[in-house]
Short mmCIF file of C-alpha atoms and ligand atoms in Angstrom, two decimals:
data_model
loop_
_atom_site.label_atom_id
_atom_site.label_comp_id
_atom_site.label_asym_id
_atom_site.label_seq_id
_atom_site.Cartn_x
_atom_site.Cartn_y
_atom_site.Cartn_z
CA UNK A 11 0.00 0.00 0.00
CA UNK A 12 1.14 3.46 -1.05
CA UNK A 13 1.14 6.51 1.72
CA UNK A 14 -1.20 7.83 -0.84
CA UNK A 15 -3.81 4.88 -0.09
CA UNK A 16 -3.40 5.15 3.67
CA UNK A 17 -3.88 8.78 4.14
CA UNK A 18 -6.96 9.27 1.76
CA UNK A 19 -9.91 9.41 3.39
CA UNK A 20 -11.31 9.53 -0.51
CA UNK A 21 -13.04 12.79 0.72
CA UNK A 22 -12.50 16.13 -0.87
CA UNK A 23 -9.84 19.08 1.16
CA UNK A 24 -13.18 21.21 0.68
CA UNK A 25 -16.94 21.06 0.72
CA UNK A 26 -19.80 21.49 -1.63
CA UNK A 27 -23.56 21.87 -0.13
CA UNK A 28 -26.16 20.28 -2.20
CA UNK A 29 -28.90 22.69 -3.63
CA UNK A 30 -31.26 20.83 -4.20
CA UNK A 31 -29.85 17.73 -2.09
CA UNK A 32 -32.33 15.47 -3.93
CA UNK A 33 -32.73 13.50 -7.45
CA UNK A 34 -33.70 16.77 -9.47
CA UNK A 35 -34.94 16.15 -13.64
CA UNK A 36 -35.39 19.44 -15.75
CA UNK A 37 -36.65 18.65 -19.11
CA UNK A 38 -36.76 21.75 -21.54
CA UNK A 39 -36.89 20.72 -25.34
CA UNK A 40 -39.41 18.16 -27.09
CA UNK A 41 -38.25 16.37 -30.03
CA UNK A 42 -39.30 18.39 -32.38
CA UNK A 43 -37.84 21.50 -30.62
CA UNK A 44 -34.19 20.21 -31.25
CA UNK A 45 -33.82 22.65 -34.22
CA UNK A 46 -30.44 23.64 -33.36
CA UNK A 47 -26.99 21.71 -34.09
CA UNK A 48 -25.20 22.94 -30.86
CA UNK A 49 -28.12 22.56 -28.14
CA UNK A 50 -27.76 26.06 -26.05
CA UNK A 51 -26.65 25.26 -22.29
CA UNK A 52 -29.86 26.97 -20.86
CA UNK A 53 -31.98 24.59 -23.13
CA UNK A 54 -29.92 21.48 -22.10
CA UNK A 55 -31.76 19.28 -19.71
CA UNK A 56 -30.79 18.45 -16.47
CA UNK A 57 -30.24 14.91 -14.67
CA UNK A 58 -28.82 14.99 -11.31
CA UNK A 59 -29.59 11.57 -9.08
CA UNK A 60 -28.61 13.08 -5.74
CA UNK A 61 -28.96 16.30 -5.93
CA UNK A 62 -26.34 19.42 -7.47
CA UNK A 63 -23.30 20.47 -5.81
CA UNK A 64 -22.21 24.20 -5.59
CA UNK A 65 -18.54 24.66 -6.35
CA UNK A 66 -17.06 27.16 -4.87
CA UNK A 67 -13.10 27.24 -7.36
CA UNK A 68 -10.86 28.95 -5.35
CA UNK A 69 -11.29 26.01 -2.70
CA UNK A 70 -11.88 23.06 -5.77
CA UNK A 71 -8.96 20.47 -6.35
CA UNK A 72 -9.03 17.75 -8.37
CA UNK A 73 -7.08 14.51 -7.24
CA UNK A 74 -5.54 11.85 -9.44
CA UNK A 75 -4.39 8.57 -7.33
CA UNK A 76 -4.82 4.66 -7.52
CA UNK A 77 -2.70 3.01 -9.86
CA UNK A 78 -0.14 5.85 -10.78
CA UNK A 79 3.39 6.24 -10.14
CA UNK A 80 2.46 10.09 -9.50
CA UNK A 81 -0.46 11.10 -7.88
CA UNK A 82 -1.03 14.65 -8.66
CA UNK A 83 -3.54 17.02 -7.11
CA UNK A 84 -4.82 20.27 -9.50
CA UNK A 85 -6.11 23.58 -9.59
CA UNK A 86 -8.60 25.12 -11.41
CA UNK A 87 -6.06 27.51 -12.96
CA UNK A 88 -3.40 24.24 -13.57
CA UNK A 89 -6.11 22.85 -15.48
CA UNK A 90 -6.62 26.17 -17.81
CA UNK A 91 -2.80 26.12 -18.32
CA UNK A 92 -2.51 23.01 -20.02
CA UNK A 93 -3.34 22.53 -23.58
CA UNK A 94 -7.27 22.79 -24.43
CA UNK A 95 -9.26 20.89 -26.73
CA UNK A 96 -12.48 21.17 -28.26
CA UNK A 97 -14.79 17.79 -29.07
CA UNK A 98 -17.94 18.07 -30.24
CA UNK A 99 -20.66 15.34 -29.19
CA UNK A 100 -24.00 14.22 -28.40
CA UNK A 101 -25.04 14.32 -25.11
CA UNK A 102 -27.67 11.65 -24.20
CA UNK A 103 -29.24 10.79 -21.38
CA UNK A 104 -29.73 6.54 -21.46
CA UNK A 105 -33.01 7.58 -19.17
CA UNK A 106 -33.94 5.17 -16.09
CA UNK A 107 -31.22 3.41 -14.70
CA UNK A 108 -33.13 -0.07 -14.73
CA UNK A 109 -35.47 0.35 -17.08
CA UNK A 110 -33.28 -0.88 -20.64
CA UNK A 111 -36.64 -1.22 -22.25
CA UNK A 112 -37.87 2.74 -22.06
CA UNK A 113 -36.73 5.23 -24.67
CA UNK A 114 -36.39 8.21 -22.93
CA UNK A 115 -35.32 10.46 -25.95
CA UNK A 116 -33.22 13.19 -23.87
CA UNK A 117 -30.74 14.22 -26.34
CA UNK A 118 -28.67 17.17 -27.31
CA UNK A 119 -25.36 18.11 -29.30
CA UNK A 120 -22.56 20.20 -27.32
CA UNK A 121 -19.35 21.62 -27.99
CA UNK A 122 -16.84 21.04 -25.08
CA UNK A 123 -13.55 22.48 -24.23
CA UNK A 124 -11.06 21.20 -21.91
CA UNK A 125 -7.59 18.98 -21.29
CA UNK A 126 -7.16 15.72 -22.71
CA UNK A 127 -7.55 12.97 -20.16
CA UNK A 128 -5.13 10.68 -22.11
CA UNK A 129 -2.21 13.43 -21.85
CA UNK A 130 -2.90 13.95 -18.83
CA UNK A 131 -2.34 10.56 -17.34
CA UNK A 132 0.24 10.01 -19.15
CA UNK A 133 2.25 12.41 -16.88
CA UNK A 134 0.98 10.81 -13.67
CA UNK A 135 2.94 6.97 -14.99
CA UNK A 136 -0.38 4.67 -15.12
CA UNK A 137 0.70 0.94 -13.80
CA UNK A 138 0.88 -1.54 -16.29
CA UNK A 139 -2.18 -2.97 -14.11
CA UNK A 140 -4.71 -0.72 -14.10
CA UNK A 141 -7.55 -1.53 -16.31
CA UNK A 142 -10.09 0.51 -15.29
CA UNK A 143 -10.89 4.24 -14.68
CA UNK A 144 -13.15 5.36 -11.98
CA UNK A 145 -14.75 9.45 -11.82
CA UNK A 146 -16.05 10.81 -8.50
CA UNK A 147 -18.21 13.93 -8.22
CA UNK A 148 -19.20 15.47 -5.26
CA UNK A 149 -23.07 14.65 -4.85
CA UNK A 150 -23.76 11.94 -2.41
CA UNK A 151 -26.71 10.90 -0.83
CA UNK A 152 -30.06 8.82 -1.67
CA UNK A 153 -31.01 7.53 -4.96
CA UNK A 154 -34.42 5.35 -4.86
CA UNK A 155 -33.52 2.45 -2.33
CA UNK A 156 -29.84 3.35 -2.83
CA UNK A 157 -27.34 5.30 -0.69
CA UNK A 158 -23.76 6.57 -2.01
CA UNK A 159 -21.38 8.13 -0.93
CA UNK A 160 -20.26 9.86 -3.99
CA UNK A 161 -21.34 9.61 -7.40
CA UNK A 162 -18.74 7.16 -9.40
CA UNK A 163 -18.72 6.21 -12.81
CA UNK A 164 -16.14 3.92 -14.39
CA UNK A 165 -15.00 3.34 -17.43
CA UNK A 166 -12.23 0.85 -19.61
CA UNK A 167 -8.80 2.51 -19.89
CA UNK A 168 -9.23 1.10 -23.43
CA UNK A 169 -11.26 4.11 -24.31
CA UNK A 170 -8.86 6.77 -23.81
CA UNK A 171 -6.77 5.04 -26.85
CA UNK A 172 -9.69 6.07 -28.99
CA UNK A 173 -9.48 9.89 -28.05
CA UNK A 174 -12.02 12.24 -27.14
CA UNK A 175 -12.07 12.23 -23.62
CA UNK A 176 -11.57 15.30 -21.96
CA UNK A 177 -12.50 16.93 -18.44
CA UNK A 178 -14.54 19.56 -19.37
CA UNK A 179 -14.54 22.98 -18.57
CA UNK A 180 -16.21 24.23 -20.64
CA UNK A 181 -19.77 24.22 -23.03
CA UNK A 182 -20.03 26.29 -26.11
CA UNK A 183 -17.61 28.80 -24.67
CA UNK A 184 -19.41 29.32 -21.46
CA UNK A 185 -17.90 27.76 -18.00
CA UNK A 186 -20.10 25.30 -17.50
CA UNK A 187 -23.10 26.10 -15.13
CA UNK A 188 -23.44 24.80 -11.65
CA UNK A 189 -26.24 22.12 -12.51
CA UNK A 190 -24.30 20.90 -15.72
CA UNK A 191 -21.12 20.55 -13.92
CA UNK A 192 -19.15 23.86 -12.52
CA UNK A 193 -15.78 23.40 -12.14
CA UNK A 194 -14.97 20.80 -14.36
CA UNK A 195 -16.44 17.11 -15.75
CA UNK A 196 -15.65 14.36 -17.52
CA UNK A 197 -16.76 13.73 -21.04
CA UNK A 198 -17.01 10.00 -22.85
CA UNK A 199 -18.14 10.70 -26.39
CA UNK A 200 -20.01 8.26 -28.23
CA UNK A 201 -20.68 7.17 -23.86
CA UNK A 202 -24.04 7.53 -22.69
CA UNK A 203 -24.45 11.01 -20.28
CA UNK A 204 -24.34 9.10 -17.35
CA UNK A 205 -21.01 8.25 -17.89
CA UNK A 206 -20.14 11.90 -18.01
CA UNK A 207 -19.49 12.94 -14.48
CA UNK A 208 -20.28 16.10 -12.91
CA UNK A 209 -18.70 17.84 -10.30
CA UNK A 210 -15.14 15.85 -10.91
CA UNK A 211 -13.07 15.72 -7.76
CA UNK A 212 -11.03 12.51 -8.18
CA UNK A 213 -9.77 10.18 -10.70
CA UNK A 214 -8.81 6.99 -9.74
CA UNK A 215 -6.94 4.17 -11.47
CA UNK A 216 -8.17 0.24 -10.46
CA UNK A 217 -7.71 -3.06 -11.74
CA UNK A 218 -11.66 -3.72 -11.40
CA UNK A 219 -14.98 -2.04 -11.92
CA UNK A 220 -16.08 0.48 -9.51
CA UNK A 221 -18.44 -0.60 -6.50
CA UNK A 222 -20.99 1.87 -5.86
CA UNK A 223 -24.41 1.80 -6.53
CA UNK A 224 -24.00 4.22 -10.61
CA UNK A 225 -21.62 0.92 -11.77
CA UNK A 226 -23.58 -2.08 -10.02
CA UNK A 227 -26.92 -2.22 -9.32
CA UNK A 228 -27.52 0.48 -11.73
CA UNK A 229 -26.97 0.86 -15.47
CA UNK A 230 -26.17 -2.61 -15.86
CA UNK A 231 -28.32 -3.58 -18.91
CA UNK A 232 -29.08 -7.47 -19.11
CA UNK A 233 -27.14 -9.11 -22.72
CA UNK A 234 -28.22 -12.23 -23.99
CA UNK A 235 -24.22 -12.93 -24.33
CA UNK A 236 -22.78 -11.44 -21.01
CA UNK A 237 -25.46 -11.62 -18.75
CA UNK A 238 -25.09 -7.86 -18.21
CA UNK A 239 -23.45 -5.08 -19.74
CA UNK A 240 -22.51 -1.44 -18.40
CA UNK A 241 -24.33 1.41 -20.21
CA UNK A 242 -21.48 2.70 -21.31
CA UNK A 243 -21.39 3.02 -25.47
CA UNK A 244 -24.89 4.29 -27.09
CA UNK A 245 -26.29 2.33 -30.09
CA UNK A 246 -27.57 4.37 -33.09
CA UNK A 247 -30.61 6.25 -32.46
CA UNK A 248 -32.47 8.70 -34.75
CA UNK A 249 -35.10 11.12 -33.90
CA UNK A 250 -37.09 13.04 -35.94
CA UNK A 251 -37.80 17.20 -35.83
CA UNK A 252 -40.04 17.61 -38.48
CA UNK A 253 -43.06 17.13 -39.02
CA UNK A 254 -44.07 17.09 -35.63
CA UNK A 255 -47.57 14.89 -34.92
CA UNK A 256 -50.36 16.83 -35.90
CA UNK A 257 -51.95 18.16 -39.51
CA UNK A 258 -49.96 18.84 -42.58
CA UNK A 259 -51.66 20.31 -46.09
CA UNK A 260 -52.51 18.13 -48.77
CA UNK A 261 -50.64 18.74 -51.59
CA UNK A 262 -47.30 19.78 -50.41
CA UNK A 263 -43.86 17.70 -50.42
CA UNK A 264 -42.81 17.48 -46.34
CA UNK A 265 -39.30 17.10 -45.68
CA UNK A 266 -39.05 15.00 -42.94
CA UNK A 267 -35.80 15.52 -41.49
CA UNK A 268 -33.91 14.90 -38.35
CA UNK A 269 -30.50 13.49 -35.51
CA UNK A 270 -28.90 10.32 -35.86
CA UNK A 271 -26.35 9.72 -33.73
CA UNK A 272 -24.45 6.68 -31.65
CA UNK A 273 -20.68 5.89 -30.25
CA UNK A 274 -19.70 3.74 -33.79
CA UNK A 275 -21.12 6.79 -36.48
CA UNK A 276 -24.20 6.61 -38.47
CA UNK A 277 -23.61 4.71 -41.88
CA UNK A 278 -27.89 4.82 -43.08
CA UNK A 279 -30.85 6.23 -41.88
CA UNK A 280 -34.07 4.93 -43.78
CA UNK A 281 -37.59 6.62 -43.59
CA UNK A 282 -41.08 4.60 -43.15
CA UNK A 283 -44.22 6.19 -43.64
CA UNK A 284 -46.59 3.28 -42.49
CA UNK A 285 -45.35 2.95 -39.12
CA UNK A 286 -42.15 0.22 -40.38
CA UNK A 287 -43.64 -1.73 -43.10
CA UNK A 288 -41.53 -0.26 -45.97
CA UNK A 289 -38.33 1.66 -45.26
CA UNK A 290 -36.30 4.26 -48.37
CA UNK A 291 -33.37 5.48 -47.46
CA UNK A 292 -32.45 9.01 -46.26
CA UNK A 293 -29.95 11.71 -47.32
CA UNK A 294 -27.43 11.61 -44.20
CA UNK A 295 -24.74 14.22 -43.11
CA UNK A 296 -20.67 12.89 -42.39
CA UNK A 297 -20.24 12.91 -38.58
CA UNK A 298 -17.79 15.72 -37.20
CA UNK A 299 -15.74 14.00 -34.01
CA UNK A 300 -18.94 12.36 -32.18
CA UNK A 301 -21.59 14.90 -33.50
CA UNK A 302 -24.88 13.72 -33.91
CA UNK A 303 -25.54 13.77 -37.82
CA UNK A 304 -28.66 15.64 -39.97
CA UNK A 305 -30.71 13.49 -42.41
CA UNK A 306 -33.61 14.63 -44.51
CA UNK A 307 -36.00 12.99 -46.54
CA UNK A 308 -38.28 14.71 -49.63
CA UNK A 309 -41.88 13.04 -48.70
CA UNK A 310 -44.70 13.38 -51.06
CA UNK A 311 -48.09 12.01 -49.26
CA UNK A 312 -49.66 9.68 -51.43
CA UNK A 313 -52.95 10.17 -50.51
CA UNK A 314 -55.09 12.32 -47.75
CA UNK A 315 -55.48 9.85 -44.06
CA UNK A 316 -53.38 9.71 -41.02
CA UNK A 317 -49.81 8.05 -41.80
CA UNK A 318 -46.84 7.27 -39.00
CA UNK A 319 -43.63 8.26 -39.77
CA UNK A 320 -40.66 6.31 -38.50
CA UNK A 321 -37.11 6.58 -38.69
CA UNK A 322 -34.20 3.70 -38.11
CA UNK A 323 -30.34 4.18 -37.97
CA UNK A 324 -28.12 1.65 -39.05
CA UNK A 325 -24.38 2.35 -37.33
CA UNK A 326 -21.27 1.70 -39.18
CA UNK A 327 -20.90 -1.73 -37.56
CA UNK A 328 -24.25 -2.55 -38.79
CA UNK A 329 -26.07 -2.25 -35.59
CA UNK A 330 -29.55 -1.29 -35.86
CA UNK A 331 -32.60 0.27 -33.81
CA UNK A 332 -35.42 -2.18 -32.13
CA UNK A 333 -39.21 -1.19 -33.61
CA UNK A 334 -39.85 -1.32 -29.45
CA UNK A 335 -38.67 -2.40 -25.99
CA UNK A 336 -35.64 -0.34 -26.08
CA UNK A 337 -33.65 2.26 -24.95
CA UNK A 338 -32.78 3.03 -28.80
CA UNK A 339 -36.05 2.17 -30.02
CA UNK A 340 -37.59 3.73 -33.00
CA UNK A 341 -38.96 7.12 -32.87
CA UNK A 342 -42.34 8.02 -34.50
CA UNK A 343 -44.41 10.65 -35.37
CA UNK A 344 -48.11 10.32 -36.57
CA UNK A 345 -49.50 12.97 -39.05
CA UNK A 346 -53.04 13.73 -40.50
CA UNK A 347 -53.10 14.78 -44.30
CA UNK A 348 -55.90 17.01 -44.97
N1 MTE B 18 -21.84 13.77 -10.51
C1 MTE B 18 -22.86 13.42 -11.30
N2 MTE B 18 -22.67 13.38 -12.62
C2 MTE B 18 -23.68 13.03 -13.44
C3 MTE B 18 -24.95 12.68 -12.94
C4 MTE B 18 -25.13 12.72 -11.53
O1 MTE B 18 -26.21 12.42 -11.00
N3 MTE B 18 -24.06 13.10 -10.75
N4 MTE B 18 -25.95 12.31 -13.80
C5 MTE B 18 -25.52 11.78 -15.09
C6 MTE B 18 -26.61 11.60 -16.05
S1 MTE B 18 -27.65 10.26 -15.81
C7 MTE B 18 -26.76 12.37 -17.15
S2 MTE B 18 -27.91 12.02 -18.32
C8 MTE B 18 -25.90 13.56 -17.35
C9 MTE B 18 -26.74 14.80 -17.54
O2 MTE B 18 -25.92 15.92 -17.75
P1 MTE B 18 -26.60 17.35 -17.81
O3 MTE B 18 -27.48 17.49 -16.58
O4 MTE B 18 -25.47 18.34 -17.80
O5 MTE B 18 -27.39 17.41 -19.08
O6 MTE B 18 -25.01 13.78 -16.26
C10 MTE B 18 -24.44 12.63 -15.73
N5 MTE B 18 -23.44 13.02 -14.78
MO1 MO B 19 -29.15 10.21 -17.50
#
């Protein structure tokens, strides 16, 4: 055992009250509200399990221990001083923790600045051992029938190999608000949101999964193959803008247009309008980093009567979306030509 291991306490040199210190859910845009590309921060949901944590920076430190030759503890202002990068990604909440069979459809797209996470450990000497990555924030309490004592995610070192990941300080150019984050969190992309902790205070490297409640009894999805599997990659999804359910002119083309997005890249997106009996396919945009991608589709109802309009992404690894039962399943709209 290091001097490192016996002295932490694994609690923060600071503190953060919790306002609210409860599971708090703001939802702000519907479906077919997601006009923008780059969802604004006020418009961006929020998903906190325990509650949110208010930062104050001048106090903040962020530790990196476990498996490291060099444990390392940093400032704020360190953190600013090292290179930055920008990634753009989608943002996706995978919705219930134990509920794999619920689309939730929270999504957005954000643009995040911040240091590498792969550069960064590279300077603290990972051991040869250490497999895994694990991400506290500072919320604690009660989820459901749960208690924690921080909120930790995990993730496979393998990841980092495939860049990206970054501890955020940023959103579109703006520090990141207290409810999304403030000082600094970790982004996954092409990870489901809940992989993308908030409120950062420690980074720890392990030879095994993480053993709160976020990485075990939680957001383990049940595989036919594995018996469970962490919800950490998101399969393609699509969702479509417009239309949006209700009447549409007879007469007129409708371009029926829309995100695709998921952790491998979109490679098709086809179009249904009778609810997934026949499928054409749709004009899709390249990805940019993990971006969620436009498609459109030139629709000209064939006749006047109520139609449902589906959309399904195929990824590049050939991975598709479920019609149902699913936390990627098909998204729908149902519109009345008159
Ligand atoms: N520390 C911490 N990080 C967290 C969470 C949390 O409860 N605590 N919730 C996660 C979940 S489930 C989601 S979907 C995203 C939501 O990020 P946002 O609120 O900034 O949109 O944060 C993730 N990071
Ligand atoms: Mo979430």
């Amino acid at each position: 055992m290091t001097a490192e291991t016996i002295h932490d306490a694994h609690s923060p040199s600071f503190t953060a009250p919790m306002d609210p210190a409860r599971y708090t859910r703001r939802l702000f845009l519907e479906p077919h509200q997601l006009v923008e590309r780059v969802t604004p921060q006020r418009d961006l949901f929020v998903l906190a399990h325990l509650g949110i944590p208010h930062v104050d920076a001048a106090q903040w430190r962020l530790a990196v221990a476990g498996l490291v030759e060099r444990p390392m503890t940093l400032t704020l202002d360190d953190l600013r001083c090292l290179p930055a990068r920008e990634v753009e990604s989608f943002h996706q909440c995978a919705g219930a923790p134990r509920r794999p069979d619920l689309a939730a459809r929270r999504v957005a797209n954000l643009v995040w600045r911040g240091v590498d996470l792969a550069e960064l450990l590279r300077g603290c000497g990972v051991a040869a051992d250490a497999k895994f990555l694990w991400a506290y924030g500072l919320d604690h309490g009660r989820y459901e029938d749960l208690s924690a004592k921080w909120y930790v995610k995990d993730l496979p070192l393998g990841r980092l190999a495939e860049g990206g990941v970054i501890l955020a300080y940023e959103v579109n150019g703006e520090p990141l608000a207290p409810e999304h984050g403030f000082p600094l969190r970790l982004i996954v992309p092409g990870y489901y949101g809940t992989n993308t902790v908030k409120w950062l205070w420690r980074l720890e490297l392990a030879t095994a999964r993480a053993a709160g409640p976020f990485t075990t009894v939680l957001y383990n999805d049940p595989d036919p193959a594995a018996g469970t599997r962490p919800v950490w990659e998101a399969p393609p999804e699509s969702l479509l803008v417009a239309p949006k359910s209700g009447p549409l002119p007879a007469g007129a083309a409708v371009e029926i247009w829309g995100w695709t997005w998921g952790a491998a890249g979109i490679a098709k997106v086809e179009i249904s309008p009778d609810g997934g009996e026949t499928w054409s396919a749709a004009t899709v945009e390249p990805r940019r980093q993990w971006s969620w991608q436009r498609f459109t589709f030139d629709w000209r109802p064939p006749r006047i009567g109520t139609f449902t309009l589906a959309a399904r992404a195929t990824d590049a690894r050939g991975a598709t979306q479920p019609l149902a039962k699913a936390r990627n399943a098909i998204h729908t709209v149902t519109v009345t030509i008159e």
